[in-house]
């Protein structure tokens, strides 16, 4: 929770005058982290255009709809930059308006019995996926150690529901597990991506410093 609080504070510090400017550290972090996650995927060869700006606006719109403010945290920013790498024209997610998807996420939270049940159930779902890399089971075990990380804060549990929606929309169990991992790491800060365990907890915590992605210890 201390790391998440620090990231919230960074949002206030970096957002600048009238919350209008994207922190430079966040843009660099998004390109570094998402670029690493896109390794060996079709998106790896896609040039970066305006996704960091699109993601900023979509994250703030999502936050405004769900929380009534635009004071986004880094996890939300990374989430929507990643969404925009796949396409978010017209403020869409998976080809649907963000408000419709936000309502689906809200309904999923309620259906699962609230944020803690949502996170626990998504971990159980992940653990049951036959992933040949073993990453799904490892992530379920790792993320099950601290449910608070994703469930204690409204904003994080809200995008966690979105992650599950995005993952379940994929065609195969392996794609579902991989998609969930590549989004959930934005909240969990550590996670297995195939055979690699990444730690992004220090990716944008020092103003003026380059992004730092580490291997899990």
PDB file of C-alpha atoms in Angstrom:
ATOM      1  CA  UNK A   1       0.000   0.000   0.000  1.00  0.00           C
ATOM      2  CA  UNK A   2       2.908   2.401   0.682  1.00  0.00           C
ATOM      3  CA  UNK A   3       3.992   2.139  -2.959  1.00  0.00           C
ATOM      4  CA  UNK A   4       0.469   2.846  -4.190  1.00  0.00           C
ATOM      5  CA  UNK A   5       0.208   5.877  -1.899  1.00  0.00           C
ATOM      6  CA  UNK A   6       3.510   7.122  -3.275  1.00  0.00           C
ATOM      7  CA  UNK A   7       2.210   6.760  -6.821  1.00  0.00           C
ATOM      8  CA  UNK A   8      -0.948   8.696  -5.911  1.00  0.00           C
ATOM      9  CA  UNK A   9       1.226  11.480  -4.500  1.00  0.00           C
ATOM     10  CA  UNK A  10       3.316  11.415  -7.664  1.00  0.00           C
ATOM     11  CA  UNK A  11       0.126  11.926  -9.649  1.00  0.00           C
ATOM     12  CA  UNK A  12      -0.528  15.181  -7.790  1.00  0.00           C
ATOM     13  CA  UNK A  13       3.095  16.309  -8.085  1.00  0.00           C
ATOM     14  CA  UNK A  14       3.489  15.438 -11.745  1.00  0.00           C
ATOM     15  CA  UNK A  15       0.112  16.514 -13.037  1.00  0.00           C
ATOM     16  CA  UNK A  16       1.124  20.160 -12.654  1.00  0.00           C
ATOM     17  CA  UNK A  17      -1.023  23.185 -13.265  1.00  0.00           C
ATOM     18  CA  UNK A  18      -4.727  22.372 -13.392  1.00  0.00           C
ATOM     19  CA  UNK A  19      -3.828  18.681 -13.781  1.00  0.00           C
ATOM     20  CA  UNK A  20      -3.276  19.367 -17.484  1.00  0.00           C
ATOM     21  CA  UNK A  21       0.237  18.124 -18.142  1.00  0.00           C
ATOM     22  CA  UNK A  22       1.300  14.482 -18.382  1.00  0.00           C
ATOM     23  CA  UNK A  23       4.309  13.852 -16.123  1.00  0.00           C
ATOM     24  CA  UNK A  24       7.333  13.163 -18.320  1.00  0.00           C
ATOM     25  CA  UNK A  25       8.277  10.259 -16.026  1.00  0.00           C
ATOM     26  CA  UNK A  26       4.909   8.650 -16.672  1.00  0.00           C
ATOM     27  CA  UNK A  27       5.244   8.857 -20.442  1.00  0.00           C
ATOM     28  CA  UNK A  28       8.730   7.361 -20.306  1.00  0.00           C
ATOM     29  CA  UNK A  29       7.502   4.649 -17.926  1.00  0.00           C
ATOM     30  CA  UNK A  30       4.584   3.767 -20.199  1.00  0.00           C
ATOM     31  CA  UNK A  31       6.797   3.352 -23.246  1.00  0.00           C
ATOM     32  CA  UNK A  32       9.386   1.346 -21.310  1.00  0.00           C
ATOM     33  CA  UNK A  33       6.992  -0.988 -19.487  1.00  0.00           C
ATOM     34  CA  UNK A  34       4.491  -1.518 -22.279  1.00  0.00           C
ATOM     35  CA  UNK A  35       7.284  -1.850 -24.818  1.00  0.00           C
ATOM     36  CA  UNK A  36       8.793  -4.604 -22.675  1.00  0.00           C
ATOM     37  CA  UNK A  37       5.427  -6.355 -22.340  1.00  0.00           C
ATOM     38  CA  UNK A  38       4.923  -6.187 -26.115  1.00  0.00           C
ATOM     39  CA  UNK A  39       8.153  -8.073 -26.740  1.00  0.00           C
ATOM     40  CA  UNK A  40       7.610 -10.986 -29.145  1.00  0.00           C
ATOM     41  CA  UNK A  41       4.070  -9.815 -29.987  1.00  0.00           C
ATOM     42  CA  UNK A  42       2.678  -8.172 -33.163  1.00  0.00           C
ATOM     43  CA  UNK A  43       2.593  -4.822 -31.334  1.00  0.00           C
ATOM     44  CA  UNK A  44       6.373  -4.902 -30.857  1.00  0.00           C
ATOM     45  CA  UNK A  45       6.924  -3.498 -34.353  1.00  0.00           C
ATOM     46  CA  UNK A  46       4.194  -0.865 -34.078  1.00  0.00           C
ATOM     47  CA  UNK A  47       5.659   2.674 -33.881  1.00  0.00           C
ATOM     48  CA  UNK A  48       4.618   4.837 -30.946  1.00  0.00           C
ATOM     49  CA  UNK A  49       2.458   7.727 -32.097  1.00  0.00           C
ATOM     50  CA  UNK A  50       0.090   9.507 -29.702  1.00  0.00           C
ATOM     51  CA  UNK A  51      -0.855   6.606 -27.411  1.00  0.00           C
ATOM     52  CA  UNK A  52       0.665   8.248 -24.339  1.00  0.00           C
ATOM     53  CA  UNK A  53      -1.621  11.243 -24.823  1.00  0.00           C
ATOM     54  CA  UNK A  54      -4.657   9.164 -25.792  1.00  0.00           C
ATOM     55  CA  UNK A  55      -4.129   7.007 -22.706  1.00  0.00           C
ATOM     56  CA  UNK A  56      -3.914  10.077 -20.486  1.00  0.00           C
ATOM     57  CA  UNK A  57      -7.239  11.444 -21.722  1.00  0.00           C
ATOM     58  CA  UNK A  58      -8.969   8.055 -21.598  1.00  0.00           C
ATOM     59  CA  UNK A  59      -7.693   7.377 -18.082  1.00  0.00           C
ATOM     60  CA  UNK A  60      -9.003  10.738 -16.886  1.00  0.00           C
ATOM     61  CA  UNK A  61     -12.364  10.158 -18.591  1.00  0.00           C
ATOM     62  CA  UNK A  62     -12.609   6.695 -16.989  1.00  0.00           C
ATOM     63  CA  UNK A  63     -11.721   8.146 -13.581  1.00  0.00           C
ATOM     64  CA  UNK A  64     -14.215  10.996 -13.975  1.00  0.00           C
ATOM     65  CA  UNK A  65     -17.009   8.565 -14.791  1.00  0.00           C
ATOM     66  CA  UNK A  66     -16.205   6.172 -11.966  1.00  0.00           C
ATOM     67  CA  UNK A  67     -14.798   8.379  -9.197  1.00  0.00           C
ATOM     68  CA  UNK A  68     -16.013  11.860 -10.028  1.00  0.00           C
ATOM     69  CA  UNK A  69     -12.474  13.279 -10.330  1.00  0.00           C
ATOM     70  CA  UNK A  70      -9.548  13.165 -12.745  1.00  0.00           C
ATOM     71  CA  UNK A  71      -6.708  12.580 -10.263  1.00  0.00           C
ATOM     72  CA  UNK A  72      -5.454   9.382 -11.853  1.00  0.00           C
ATOM     73  CA  UNK A  73      -2.757   7.091 -10.503  1.00  0.00           C
ATOM     74  CA  UNK A  74       0.090   5.594 -12.506  1.00  0.00           C
ATOM     75  CA  UNK A  75      -1.594   2.183 -12.733  1.00  0.00           C
ATOM     76  CA  UNK A  76      -4.585   3.763 -14.465  1.00  0.00           C
ATOM     77  CA  UNK A  77      -2.355   5.665 -16.863  1.00  0.00           C
ATOM     78  CA  UNK A  78      -0.381   2.567 -17.817  1.00  0.00           C
ATOM     79  CA  UNK A  79      -3.630   0.643 -18.269  1.00  0.00           C
ATOM     80  CA  UNK A  80      -5.120   3.033 -20.755  1.00  0.00           C
ATOM     81  CA  UNK A  81      -1.912   3.650 -22.676  1.00  0.00           C
ATOM     82  CA  UNK A  82      -1.793  -0.148 -23.115  1.00  0.00           C
ATOM     83  CA  UNK A  83      -5.446  -0.134 -24.204  1.00  0.00           C
ATOM     84  CA  UNK A  84      -4.658   2.580 -26.743  1.00  0.00           C
ATOM     85  CA  UNK A  85      -1.771   0.577 -28.185  1.00  0.00           C
ATOM     86  CA  UNK A  86      -4.452  -1.843 -29.398  1.00  0.00           C
ATOM     87  CA  UNK A  87      -6.780   0.989 -30.436  1.00  0.00           C
ATOM     88  CA  UNK A  88      -8.943   3.419 -28.477  1.00  0.00           C
ATOM     89  CA  UNK A  89     -10.197   5.820 -31.168  1.00  0.00           C
ATOM     90  CA  UNK A  90     -13.254   7.719 -29.997  1.00  0.00           C
ATOM     91  CA  UNK A  91     -12.541   6.852 -26.342  1.00  0.00           C
ATOM     92  CA  UNK A  92     -13.325   3.194 -26.886  1.00  0.00           C
ATOM     93  CA  UNK A  93     -12.176   0.009 -25.181  1.00  0.00           C
ATOM     94  CA  UNK A  94     -12.490  -3.258 -27.122  1.00  0.00           C
ATOM     95  CA  UNK A  95     -14.497  -1.302 -29.697  1.00  0.00           C
ATOM     96  CA  UNK A  96     -17.058  -0.135 -27.131  1.00  0.00           C
ATOM     97  CA  UNK A  97     -17.508   3.275 -25.546  1.00  0.00           C
ATOM     98  CA  UNK A  98     -15.596   3.571 -22.283  1.00  0.00           C
ATOM     99  CA  UNK A  99     -18.765   4.313 -20.313  1.00  0.00           C
ATOM    100  CA  UNK A 100     -20.353   1.039 -21.442  1.00  0.00           C
ATOM    101  CA  UNK A 101     -17.202  -0.861 -20.471  1.00  0.00           C
ATOM    102  CA  UNK A 102     -17.026   0.950 -17.143  1.00  0.00           C
ATOM    103  CA  UNK A 103     -20.559  -0.196 -16.404  1.00  0.00           C
ATOM    104  CA  UNK A 104     -19.578  -3.773 -17.309  1.00  0.00           C
ATOM    105  CA  UNK A 105     -16.672  -3.551 -14.865  1.00  0.00           C
ATOM    106  CA  UNK A 106     -19.005  -2.209 -12.185  1.00  0.00           C
ATOM    107  CA  UNK A 107     -21.452  -5.054 -12.822  1.00  0.00           C
ATOM    108  CA  UNK A 108     -18.632  -7.609 -12.640  1.00  0.00           C
ATOM    109  CA  UNK A 109     -17.505  -6.258  -9.273  1.00  0.00           C
ATOM    110  CA  UNK A 110     -21.040  -6.539  -7.949  1.00  0.00           C
ATOM    111  CA  UNK A 111     -21.559  -9.993  -9.453  1.00  0.00           C
ATOM    112  CA  UNK A 112     -18.384 -11.269  -7.792  1.00  0.00           C
ATOM    113  CA  UNK A 113     -19.416  -9.907  -4.402  1.00  0.00           C
ATOM    114  CA  UNK A 114     -17.256  -6.789  -4.123  1.00  0.00           C
ATOM    115  CA  UNK A 115     -13.593  -5.927  -4.691  1.00  0.00           C
ATOM    116  CA  UNK A 116     -12.016  -8.511  -2.379  1.00  0.00           C
ATOM    117  CA  UNK A 117     -14.098 -11.328  -3.798  1.00  0.00           C
ATOM    118  CA  UNK A 118     -13.371 -10.080  -7.320  1.00  0.00           C
ATOM    119  CA  UNK A 119      -9.610 -10.248  -6.767  1.00  0.00           C
ATOM    120  CA  UNK A 120      -9.769 -13.618  -4.993  1.00  0.00           C
ATOM    121  CA  UNK A 121     -11.978 -15.086  -7.710  1.00  0.00           C
ATOM    122  CA  UNK A 122      -9.806 -13.737 -10.518  1.00  0.00           C
ATOM    123  CA  UNK A 123      -6.800 -15.378  -8.837  1.00  0.00           C
ATOM    124  CA  UNK A 124      -8.689 -18.674  -8.623  1.00  0.00           C
ATOM    125  CA  UNK A 125      -9.648 -18.356 -12.295  1.00  0.00           C
ATOM    126  CA  UNK A 126      -6.045 -17.641 -13.232  1.00  0.00           C
ATOM    127  CA  UNK A 127      -4.736 -20.576 -11.195  1.00  0.00           C
ATOM    128  CA  UNK A 128      -7.070 -22.906 -13.101  1.00  0.00           C
ATOM    129  CA  UNK A 129      -5.747 -21.974 -16.549  1.00  0.00           C
ATOM    130  CA  UNK A 130      -3.532 -24.582 -18.188  1.00  0.00           C
ATOM    131  CA  UNK A 131      -0.669 -22.264 -19.115  1.00  0.00           C
ATOM    132  CA  UNK A 132       2.345 -24.137 -20.550  1.00  0.00           C
ATOM    133  CA  UNK A 133       4.708 -21.392 -19.363  1.00  0.00           C
ATOM    134  CA  UNK A 134       3.580 -21.850 -15.766  1.00  0.00           C
ATOM    135  CA  UNK A 135       3.133 -18.086 -15.438  1.00  0.00           C
ATOM    136  CA  UNK A 136      -0.594 -18.254 -14.656  1.00  0.00           C
ATOM    137  CA  UNK A 137      -0.148 -20.452 -11.572  1.00  0.00           C
ATOM    138  CA  UNK A 138       2.877 -18.453 -10.413  1.00  0.00           C
ATOM    139  CA  UNK A 139       1.001 -15.168 -10.741  1.00  0.00           C
ATOM    140  CA  UNK A 140      -2.036 -16.517  -8.922  1.00  0.00           C
ATOM    141  CA  UNK A 141       0.190 -17.596  -6.042  1.00  0.00           C
ATOM    142  CA  UNK A 142       2.179 -14.351  -6.008  1.00  0.00           C
ATOM    143  CA  UNK A 143      -0.816 -12.044  -6.184  1.00  0.00           C
ATOM    144  CA  UNK A 144      -2.789 -14.095  -3.686  1.00  0.00           C
ATOM    145  CA  UNK A 145      -0.319 -13.170  -0.955  1.00  0.00           C
ATOM    146  CA  UNK A 146      -1.655  -9.623  -0.648  1.00  0.00           C
ATOM    147  CA  UNK A 147      -5.241  -9.135  -1.775  1.00  0.00           C
ATOM    148  CA  UNK A 148      -5.137  -5.551  -0.501  1.00  0.00           C
ATOM    149  CA  UNK A 149      -2.789  -4.575  -3.324  1.00  0.00           C
ATOM    150  CA  UNK A 150      -5.622  -4.723  -5.851  1.00  0.00           C
ATOM    151  CA  UNK A 151      -8.752  -4.669  -3.682  1.00  0.00           C
ATOM    152  CA  UNK A 152      -8.246  -2.062  -0.965  1.00  0.00           C
ATOM    153  CA  UNK A 153      -8.445   0.984  -3.235  1.00  0.00           C
ATOM    154  CA  UNK A 154     -11.530   1.721  -5.346  1.00  0.00           C
ATOM    155  CA  UNK A 155      -9.552   2.854  -8.375  1.00  0.00           C
ATOM    156  CA  UNK A 156      -7.308  -0.212  -8.471  1.00  0.00           C
ATOM    157  CA  UNK A 157     -10.130  -2.694  -7.912  1.00  0.00           C
ATOM    158  CA  UNK A 158     -12.068  -0.938 -10.641  1.00  0.00           C
ATOM    159  CA  UNK A 159      -9.357  -1.363 -13.273  1.00  0.00           C
ATOM    160  CA  UNK A 160      -8.749  -4.889 -11.984  1.00  0.00           C
ATOM    161  CA  UNK A 161     -12.302  -5.701 -13.031  1.00  0.00           C
ATOM    162  CA  UNK A 162     -11.461  -4.177 -16.410  1.00  0.00           C
ATOM    163  CA  UNK A 163      -8.375  -6.415 -16.664  1.00  0.00           C
ATOM    164  CA  UNK A 164     -10.546  -9.475 -16.155  1.00  0.00           C
ATOM    165  CA  UNK A 165     -12.972  -8.299 -18.818  1.00  0.00           C
ATOM    166  CA  UNK A 166     -10.133  -7.680 -21.271  1.00  0.00           C
ATOM    167  CA  UNK A 167      -8.595 -11.084 -20.539  1.00  0.00           C
ATOM    168  CA  UNK A 168     -11.821 -13.074 -20.773  1.00  0.00           C
ATOM    169  CA  UNK A 169     -12.528 -11.513 -24.178  1.00  0.00           C
ATOM    170  CA  UNK A 170      -9.497 -13.322 -25.639  1.00  0.00           C
ATOM    171  CA  UNK A 171     -10.024 -16.484 -27.654  1.00  0.00           C
ATOM    172  CA  UNK A 172      -7.933 -19.056 -25.808  1.00  0.00           C
ATOM    173  CA  UNK A 173      -7.051 -19.742 -22.157  1.00  0.00           C
ATOM    174  CA  UNK A 174      -3.357 -19.069 -22.828  1.00  0.00           C
ATOM    175  CA  UNK A 175      -4.182 -15.693 -24.409  1.00  0.00           C
ATOM    176  CA  UNK A 176      -6.467 -14.939 -21.471  1.00  0.00           C
ATOM    177  CA  UNK A 177      -3.755 -15.662 -18.902  1.00  0.00           C
ATOM    178  CA  UNK A 178      -1.171 -13.669 -20.834  1.00  0.00           C
ATOM    179  CA  UNK A 179      -3.484 -10.676 -21.251  1.00  0.00           C
ATOM    180  CA  UNK A 180      -4.471 -10.671 -17.599  1.00  0.00           C
ATOM    181  CA  UNK A 181      -0.810 -10.794 -16.514  1.00  0.00           C
ATOM    182  CA  UNK A 182       0.202  -7.936 -18.803  1.00  0.00           C
ATOM    183  CA  UNK A 183      -2.462  -5.677 -17.313  1.00  0.00           C
ATOM    184  CA  UNK A 184      -2.484  -6.891 -13.713  1.00  0.00           C
ATOM    185  CA  UNK A 185       1.219  -6.111 -13.327  1.00  0.00           C
ATOM    186  CA  UNK A 186       0.306  -2.400 -13.515  1.00  0.00           C
ATOM    187  CA  UNK A 187      -1.432  -2.805 -10.145  1.00  0.00           C
ATOM    188  CA  UNK A 188       0.520  -5.697  -8.665  1.00  0.00           C
ATOM    189  CA  UNK A 189       3.908  -4.193  -9.667  1.00  0.00           C
ATOM    190  CA  UNK A 190       5.463  -7.669  -9.922  1.00  0.00           C
ATOM    191  CA  UNK A 191       4.415 -10.539 -12.141  1.00  0.00           C
ATOM    192  CA  UNK A 192       5.428 -13.403 -14.373  1.00  0.00           C
ATOM    193  CA  UNK A 193       5.324 -12.696 -18.104  1.00  0.00           C
ATOM    194  CA  UNK A 194       6.067 -16.067 -19.610  1.00  0.00           C
ATOM    195  CA  UNK A 195       9.386 -17.191 -18.141  1.00  0.00           C
ATOM    196  CA  UNK A 196      10.306 -13.695 -16.936  1.00  0.00           C
ATOM    197  CA  UNK A 197       9.356 -12.170 -13.591  1.00  0.00           C
ATOM    198  CA  UNK A 198       9.257  -8.380 -13.849  1.00  0.00           C
ATOM    199  CA  UNK A 199       9.272  -5.771 -11.102  1.00  0.00           C
ATOM    200  CA  UNK A 200       8.018  -2.325 -12.156  1.00  0.00           C
ATOM    201  CA  UNK A 201       7.732  -0.859  -8.652  1.00  0.00           C
ATOM    202  CA  UNK A 202      10.529   1.666  -9.316  1.00  0.00           C
ATOM    203  CA  UNK A 203       9.622   2.530 -12.873  1.00  0.00           C
ATOM    204  CA  UNK A 204       8.513   6.133 -12.202  1.00  0.00           C
ATOM    205  CA  UNK A 205       9.236   6.843  -8.549  1.00  0.00           C
ATOM    206  CA  UNK A 206      12.164   9.255  -8.981  1.00  0.00           C
ATOM    207  CA  UNK A 207      11.512  12.531 -10.781  1.00  0.00           C
ATOM    208  CA  UNK A 208      13.948  13.064 -13.630  1.00  0.00           C
ATOM    209  CA  UNK A 209      15.302   9.517 -13.541  1.00  0.00           C
ATOM    210  CA  UNK A 210      14.945   7.086 -16.462  1.00  0.00           C
ATOM    211  CA  UNK A 211      12.430   4.219 -16.118  1.00  0.00           C
ATOM    212  CA  UNK A 212      13.727   1.274 -14.135  1.00  0.00           C
ATOM    213  CA  UNK A 213      12.370  -2.210 -14.791  1.00  0.00           C
ATOM    214  CA  UNK A 214      13.907  -4.946 -12.662  1.00  0.00           C
ATOM    215  CA  UNK A 215      13.715  -8.700 -12.364  1.00  0.00           C
ATOM    216  CA  UNK A 216      11.827 -10.062  -9.355  1.00  0.00           C
ATOM    217  CA  UNK A 217      14.037 -10.949  -6.409  1.00  0.00           C
TER     218      UNK A 217
END
